């Protein structure tokens, strides 16, 4: 009812002025009523900004600044939000009087006016940082006036004003503001005058500012590095954990600066123990954690489950078979798995986590050099009777694993059994961190130099994790299951002898786990399938695994949060089972197609009717990827599935190839490539329409990197299956896009490799069109494919290159040495390819005549010898 009344009132012409009046003038009303009015005003301005007359906006800004001295802090800050919103939406230059007025008000004798003005200035600086660098009509840059004024407040009597001044100025240090640079020395001097400020918020701002200097202007700290380090060591041990955490960020940032990190070496003997002490749980940490050690039967709420986003498939020559999993568009989303594991255990960033992350980065930077300082503290902590200290030692042991693996090798025969033993510690927090830490040493347990490593170390580790996965604590279940997934990924085919006990444990876990941990369990099943591959396709294993998975598949609602990990799990299982997936393929395929169709239809309805919420298109992506996996698993036998219902799946793929969302297009082209390999007869009648959609996606600027990548790869698959007569009309428009992509040295390597392979395949099937252009791309082609690992795709591309050389031998002249190098880089060419190499070199040798020895004489001795021996040249 209240919402309806507000909606009615919002239609009144003077609604904005009414809200402003309540906010500024009705001082007898409660602060809550006034604040709500202000927030409604801000939202109304944001929603209808372009329709609101300028005179009304001017009145809003003027009256809001007039009221900035309101005695109620919440009201002042709401006024600040209103002013900052108007200025940000209208651009700073459109409000030339606002900043001078606010700067003038900073000199007011009324504290509330000064504080309120600072609040507005801080918000404007956050919202309009780039604009404040731009000259105004009179040629001055706002920041050139603002920053000197800000610096005078570093020593203000009020700690609130000091904090505003430091935090606001630090924004422009972080942004490397041009206007900030002439005043940087003054900033540093004034900042360190506050180094021992008695106010906690000011001290936190000082620490943040020092970290900002490390990231943007470390040269301003280096002359006084010893003093800075001493100060940060001291502050990292502050009794206030929030101050200590902000100080601890210094070590994390410093060690990530490769040009700086060596200068920290003389201080490691003090920094490392400080970080390790910071990893001990505080009382506050423990209060924030749900510390129930026996909560396995307690159901999870949906709020316990973090949102999950599927990464669309991309084709990468360095990841093996067609359409293997890759990063999402641009490759910016990749996460450090170990950091994700830690984040899963502990909800909030804390001094403990920051200390562990800093030690991790430090161990990577200095390697085994830090062990002299880590090991004495580590021995002391692991031997402690205080479980919190012991737990911190286990965390530190895991944190140094990546950086100090070789140096820790001699210690692991005694340490790893202790870690496994602590999987049964009385405290769930120790059990969980022991699982994580042990998983960081999984590679040592498998590939270490100790005799009989797998039997002595890996098998007890695996057995311990499988047992811990059935723990009565959900936290330990999560840690053990994540650790197990890491271990099986590291072990790969070494997991094959243990499939039976692993599947038995996973089946039991499906009956025990609550909703949140089931997601990790799906990941563990998928990772097992990827690790052991075809070894999973044994009747006894399939019978253990598939009934449980199928039961979940059949009972889950389409929009359940578990659908995403279940789709991904099934994709991995399908690829591992291959033809063994056939008995399960039809219902899974049909539901996947149905989900794609229904989701696209709902999205179309939502685009036409704003009252309808658009569904999550991630469902389309995971469904397309699962269909791809089924097609790859069944090969040509998948044609029967695809042909059902008038090939409706092909129609949906066509729609997805032109979808507005890049991840949808990315998965659609990955599926198209798989369909081309295994079901070409079905897509051939639609090839003209497909190529109309495909060619424009091979973008010179690769704006959507993985869409472009998958489109380029699928074009090569279509060419290979279609042959000259079918693909010839499309070869020239494809070359017009692929050759510039290949020749651009800034093109990401994966995209360049796929472009080169597709050009080679086009040359194989249509040499009459491609060979005349050989000289235009031969040099870059040889460079790009020289380092790609041997596989069938590379083989077909090289066959195409040699077919083009046969048709236009002069086209390879400028790239001859590069071609020789690419040829000798082959490790295991198949018989057909080897035959073509011999024929091609024979032809080139005959054409060169007496100059042949001089030509190959320009190769390095080893390559020259290989050309002669391998190719009889």
Coordinates of N, CA and C in Angstrom, one line a residue, residues 176-288:
X176 N 46.9 7.5 -10.2 CA 48.0 8.1 -10.8 C 47.7 9.4 -11.5
X177 N 46.9 10.2 -10.8 CA 46.4 11.5 -11.3 C 47.6 12.4 -11.7
X178 N 47.5 13.0 -12.9 CA 48.5 13.9 -13.3 C 48.6 15.1 -12.4
X179 N 47.4 15.6 -12.0 CA 47.4 16.8 -11.1 C 48.0 16.5 -9.8
X180 N 48.1 15.2 -9.4 CA 48.6 14.8 -8.1 C 50.1 14.9 -8.0
X181 N 50.7 14.6 -9.2 CA 52.2 14.4 -9.2 C 53.0 15.5 -8.6
X182 N 52.7 16.8 -9.0 CA 53.6 17.9 -8.5 C 53.5 18.0 -6.9
X183 N 52.4 17.5 -6.4 CA 52.2 17.6 -4.9 C 52.5 16.3 -4.2
X184 N 53.1 15.3 -4.8 CA 53.4 14.0 -4.2 C 54.3 14.1 -3.0
X185 N 55.4 14.9 -3.1 CA 56.3 15.0 -2.0 C 55.6 15.6 -0.8
X186 N 54.8 16.6 -1.0 CA 54.0 17.2 0.1 C 53.1 16.2 0.7
X187 N 52.4 15.4 -0.1 CA 51.5 14.3 0.3 C 52.3 13.4 1.2
X188 N 53.4 12.9 0.8 CA 54.2 11.9 1.6 C 54.6 12.5 2.9
X189 N 55.1 13.7 2.9 CA 55.5 14.4 4.2 C 54.3 14.5 5.2
X190 N 53.2 15.0 4.6 CA 52.0 15.2 5.5 C 51.4 13.9 6.0
X191 N 51.5 12.9 5.1 CA 51.0 11.6 5.4 C 51.7 11.0 6.6
X192 N 53.1 11.0 6.6 CA 53.8 10.4 7.7 C 53.8 11.2 9.0
X193 N 53.3 12.4 8.9 CA 53.1 13.2 10.1 C 52.0 12.5 10.9
X194 N 51.1 11.8 10.2 CA 49.9 11.1 10.9 C 50.2 9.7 11.2
X195 N 51.5 9.2 11.0 CA 51.8 7.8 11.1 C 51.5 7.2 12.5
X196 N 51.5 8.1 13.5 CA 51.1 7.6 14.9 C 49.9 8.2 15.4
X197 N 49.0 8.6 14.5 CA 47.7 9.2 14.9 C 47.0 8.3 15.9
X198 N 46.3 9.0 16.8 CA 45.6 8.2 17.9 C 44.3 7.7 17.5
X199 N 43.8 8.1 16.3 CA 42.5 7.7 15.8 C 42.6 6.5 14.9
X200 N 41.8 5.4 15.1 CA 41.9 4.2 14.3 C 41.6 4.4 12.9
X201 N 40.5 5.2 12.6 CA 40.1 5.4 11.2 C 41.2 6.1 10.4
X202 N 41.8 7.1 11.1 CA 42.9 7.8 10.4 C 44.1 6.9 10.2
X203 N 44.4 6.1 11.1 CA 45.6 5.1 10.9 C 45.3 4.2 9.8
X204 N 44.1 3.7 9.7 CA 43.7 2.8 8.5 C 43.9 3.5 7.2
X205 N 43.5 4.8 7.2 CA 43.7 5.6 5.9 C 45.1 5.8 5.6
X206 N 46.0 6.0 6.7 CA 47.4 6.1 6.4 C 48.0 4.9 5.8
X207 N 47.6 3.7 6.3 CA 48.1 2.4 5.8 C 47.6 2.3 4.4
X208 N 46.3 2.6 4.1 CA 45.8 2.5 2.7 C 46.6 3.4 1.8
X209 N 47.0 4.6 2.2 CA 47.7 5.5 1.4 C 49.1 5.0 1.1
X210 N 49.8 4.4 2.1 CA 51.1 3.8 1.9 C 51.0 2.7 0.9
X211 N 50.0 1.8 1.0 CA 49.8 0.8 0.0 C 49.6 1.4 -1.4
X212 N 48.8 2.5 -1.5 CA 48.6 3.1 -2.8 C 49.9 3.7 -3.4
X213 N 50.8 4.2 -2.5 CA 52.1 4.6 -3.0 C 53.0 3.5 -3.5
X214 N 52.9 2.3 -2.8 CA 53.6 1.1 -3.3 C 53.2 0.8 -4.7
X215 N 51.9 0.9 -5.0 CA 51.3 0.5 -6.3 C 51.6 1.5 -7.3
X216 N 51.6 2.8 -7.0 CA 51.6 3.8 -8.0 C 52.9 4.7 -8.0
X217 N 53.5 5.0 -6.9 CA 54.7 5.8 -6.8 C 55.7 5.2 -5.8
X218 N 56.1 4.0 -6.0 CA 57.1 3.4 -5.0 C 58.4 4.2 -4.8
X219 N 58.7 5.0 -5.9 CA 59.9 5.8 -5.8 C 59.9 6.8 -4.7
X220 N 58.7 7.2 -4.2 CA 58.6 8.1 -3.1 C 58.8 7.5 -1.8
X221 N 58.8 6.1 -1.7 CA 59.0 5.4 -0.5 C 60.4 4.9 -0.4
X222 N 61.0 4.6 -1.5 CA 62.3 3.8 -1.5 C 63.4 4.6 -0.7
X223 N 63.6 5.9 -0.8 CA 64.6 6.5 -0.1 C 64.5 6.3 1.4
X224 N 63.3 6.1 1.9 CA 63.2 5.8 3.4 C 62.6 4.4 3.6
X225 N 63.0 3.5 2.8 CA 62.4 2.2 2.9 C 62.6 1.5 4.2
X226 N 63.7 1.6 4.8 CA 63.9 1.0 6.1 C 63.0 1.5 7.2
X227 N 62.8 2.8 7.2 CA 61.8 3.4 8.1 C 60.4 3.0 7.8
X228 N 60.1 2.9 6.5 CA 58.7 2.5 6.1 C 58.5 1.1 6.5
X229 N 59.5 0.2 6.3 CA 59.3 -1.2 6.6 C 59.2 -1.4 8.1
X230 N 60.0 -0.7 8.9 CA 59.9 -0.8 10.3 C 58.5 -0.3 10.8
X231 N 58.0 0.8 10.2 CA 56.7 1.2 10.6 C 55.6 0.2 10.2
X232 N 55.7 -0.4 9.0 CA 54.6 -1.3 8.6 C 54.7 -2.6 9.4
X233 N 55.9 -3.1 9.8 CA 56.0 -4.2 10.7 C 55.3 -3.9 12.0
X234 N 55.6 -2.8 12.6 CA 55.0 -2.3 13.8 C 53.5 -2.3 13.7
X235 N 53.0 -1.7 12.6 CA 51.6 -1.5 12.5 C 50.9 -2.8 12.2
X236 N 51.6 -3.7 11.5 CA 51.0 -5.0 11.2 C 50.7 -5.8 12.5
X237 N 51.3 -5.4 13.6 CA 51.1 -6.1 14.9 C 50.2 -5.2 15.8
X238 N 49.5 -4.3 15.2 CA 48.7 -3.4 16.0 C 47.6 -4.2 16.8
X239 N 47.2 -3.7 17.9 CA 46.2 -4.4 18.7 C 44.8 -4.4 18.1
X240 N 44.6 -3.4 17.2 CA 43.3 -3.3 16.5 C 43.5 -4.1 15.2
X241 N 42.8 -5.2 15.1 CA 43.0 -6.1 13.9 C 42.6 -5.5 12.6
X242 N 41.7 -4.5 12.6 CA 41.4 -3.8 11.3 C 42.6 -2.9 10.9
X243 N 43.3 -2.3 11.8 CA 44.5 -1.5 11.5 C 45.6 -2.4 11.0
X244 N 45.7 -3.5 11.7 CA 46.8 -4.5 11.4 C 46.5 -5.1 10.0
X245 N 45.3 -5.3 9.6 CA 45.0 -5.9 8.3 C 45.3 -4.9 7.2
X246 N 45.0 -3.6 7.4 CA 45.3 -2.6 6.4 C 46.8 -2.5 6.2
X247 N 47.5 -2.6 7.3 CA 49.0 -2.5 7.3 C 49.5 -3.7 6.5
X248 N 48.9 -4.9 6.8 CA 49.4 -6.1 6.2 C 49.3 -6.1 4.7
X249 N 48.3 -5.3 4.1 CA 48.2 -5.2 2.7 C 49.5 -4.7 2.1
X250 N 50.3 -4.0 2.8 CA 51.5 -3.5 2.3 C 52.4 -4.6 1.8
X251 N 52.5 -5.7 2.6 CA 53.4 -6.8 2.2 C 52.9 -7.5 0.9
X252 N 51.6 -7.6 0.8 CA 51.0 -8.2 -0.3 C 51.3 -7.4 -1.6
X253 N 51.1 -6.1 -1.5 CA 51.3 -5.2 -2.6 C 52.8 -5.1 -3.0
X254 N 53.6 -5.0 -2.0 CA 55.1 -4.9 -2.2 C 55.6 -6.1 -2.9
X255 N 55.2 -7.3 -2.5 CA 55.8 -8.5 -3.1 C 55.2 -8.8 -4.5
X256 N 54.2 -8.1 -4.9 CA 53.6 -8.2 -6.2 C 54.3 -7.3 -7.2
X257 N 55.2 -6.4 -6.7 CA 56.0 -5.5 -7.6 C 57.3 -6.1 -7.8
X258 N 57.5 -6.7 -9.0 CA 58.7 -7.5 -9.3 C 60.0 -6.6 -9.2
X259 N 59.9 -5.3 -9.5 CA 61.1 -4.5 -9.5 C 61.4 -4.0 -8.1
X260 N 60.5 -4.2 -7.1 CA 60.7 -3.8 -5.8 C 61.1 -4.9 -4.8
X261 N 60.6 -6.1 -5.1 CA 60.6 -7.2 -4.1 C 62.0 -7.5 -3.5
X262 N 63.0 -7.5 -4.3 CA 64.3 -7.8 -3.9 C 64.8 -6.9 -2.7
X263 N 64.3 -5.7 -2.7 CA 64.7 -4.7 -1.7 C 64.2 -5.1 -0.3
X264 N 63.2 -6.0 -0.3 CA 62.6 -6.4 1.0 C 63.5 -7.5 1.6
X265 N 64.4 -8.1 0.9 CA 65.2 -9.2 1.4 C 65.9 -9.0 2.7
X266 N 66.5 -7.8 3.0 CA 67.2 -7.7 4.3 C 66.2 -7.7 5.5
X267 N 64.9 -7.6 5.2 CA 64.0 -7.5 6.3 C 63.1 -8.8 6.6
X268 N 63.4 -9.8 5.7 CA 62.6 -11.0 5.8 C 62.6 -11.7 7.2
X269 N 63.8 -11.5 7.9 CA 63.9 -12.2 9.2 C 62.9 -11.6 10.2
X270 N 62.4 -10.4 9.9 CA 61.4 -9.8 10.8 C 60.0 -9.9 10.2
X271 N 59.9 -9.7 8.9 CA 58.6 -9.7 8.3 C 57.9 -11.1 8.3
X272 N 58.6 -12.1 8.0 CA 58.0 -13.5 7.9 C 57.4 -13.9 9.3
X273 N 58.2 -13.8 10.4 CA 57.5 -14.2 11.6 C 56.3 -13.3 12.0
X274 N 56.4 -12.0 11.6 CA 55.2 -11.1 11.8 C 54.0 -11.6 11.1
X275 N 54.2 -12.0 9.8 CA 53.1 -12.5 9.0 C 52.5 -13.8 9.6
X276 N 53.4 -14.7 10.1 CA 53.0 -16.0 10.6 C 52.2 -15.8 11.9
X277 N 52.6 -14.8 12.7 CA 51.9 -14.6 13.9 C 50.5 -14.0 13.6
X278 N 50.4 -13.3 12.5 CA 49.1 -12.7 12.1 C 48.1 -13.7 11.6
X279 N 48.6 -15.0 11.3 CA 47.7 -16.0 10.8 C 46.9 -16.7 11.9
X280 N 47.2 -16.4 13.2 CA 46.5 -17.1 14.3 C 45.1 -16.5 14.4
X281 N 44.1 -17.3 14.5 CA 42.7 -16.8 14.7 C 42.6 -15.9 15.9
X282 N 42.0 -14.7 15.7 CA 41.7 -13.9 16.9 C 40.3 -14.3 17.5
X283 N 40.1 -13.8 18.6 CA 38.8 -14.1 19.3 C 37.6 -13.6 18.4
X284 N 37.9 -12.4 17.7 CA 36.8 -11.8 16.9 C 36.6 -12.7 15.6
X285 N 37.7 -13.3 15.1 CA 37.5 -14.2 13.9 C 36.6 -15.4 14.3
X286 N 36.9 -16.0 15.5 CA 36.1 -17.1 15.9 C 34.7 -16.8 16.2
X287 N 34.4 -15.6 16.7 CA 33.0 -15.2 16.9 C 32.3 -15.1 15.6
X288 N 33.0 -14.7 14.5 CA 32.3 -14.5 13.2 C 32.1 -15.8 12.5

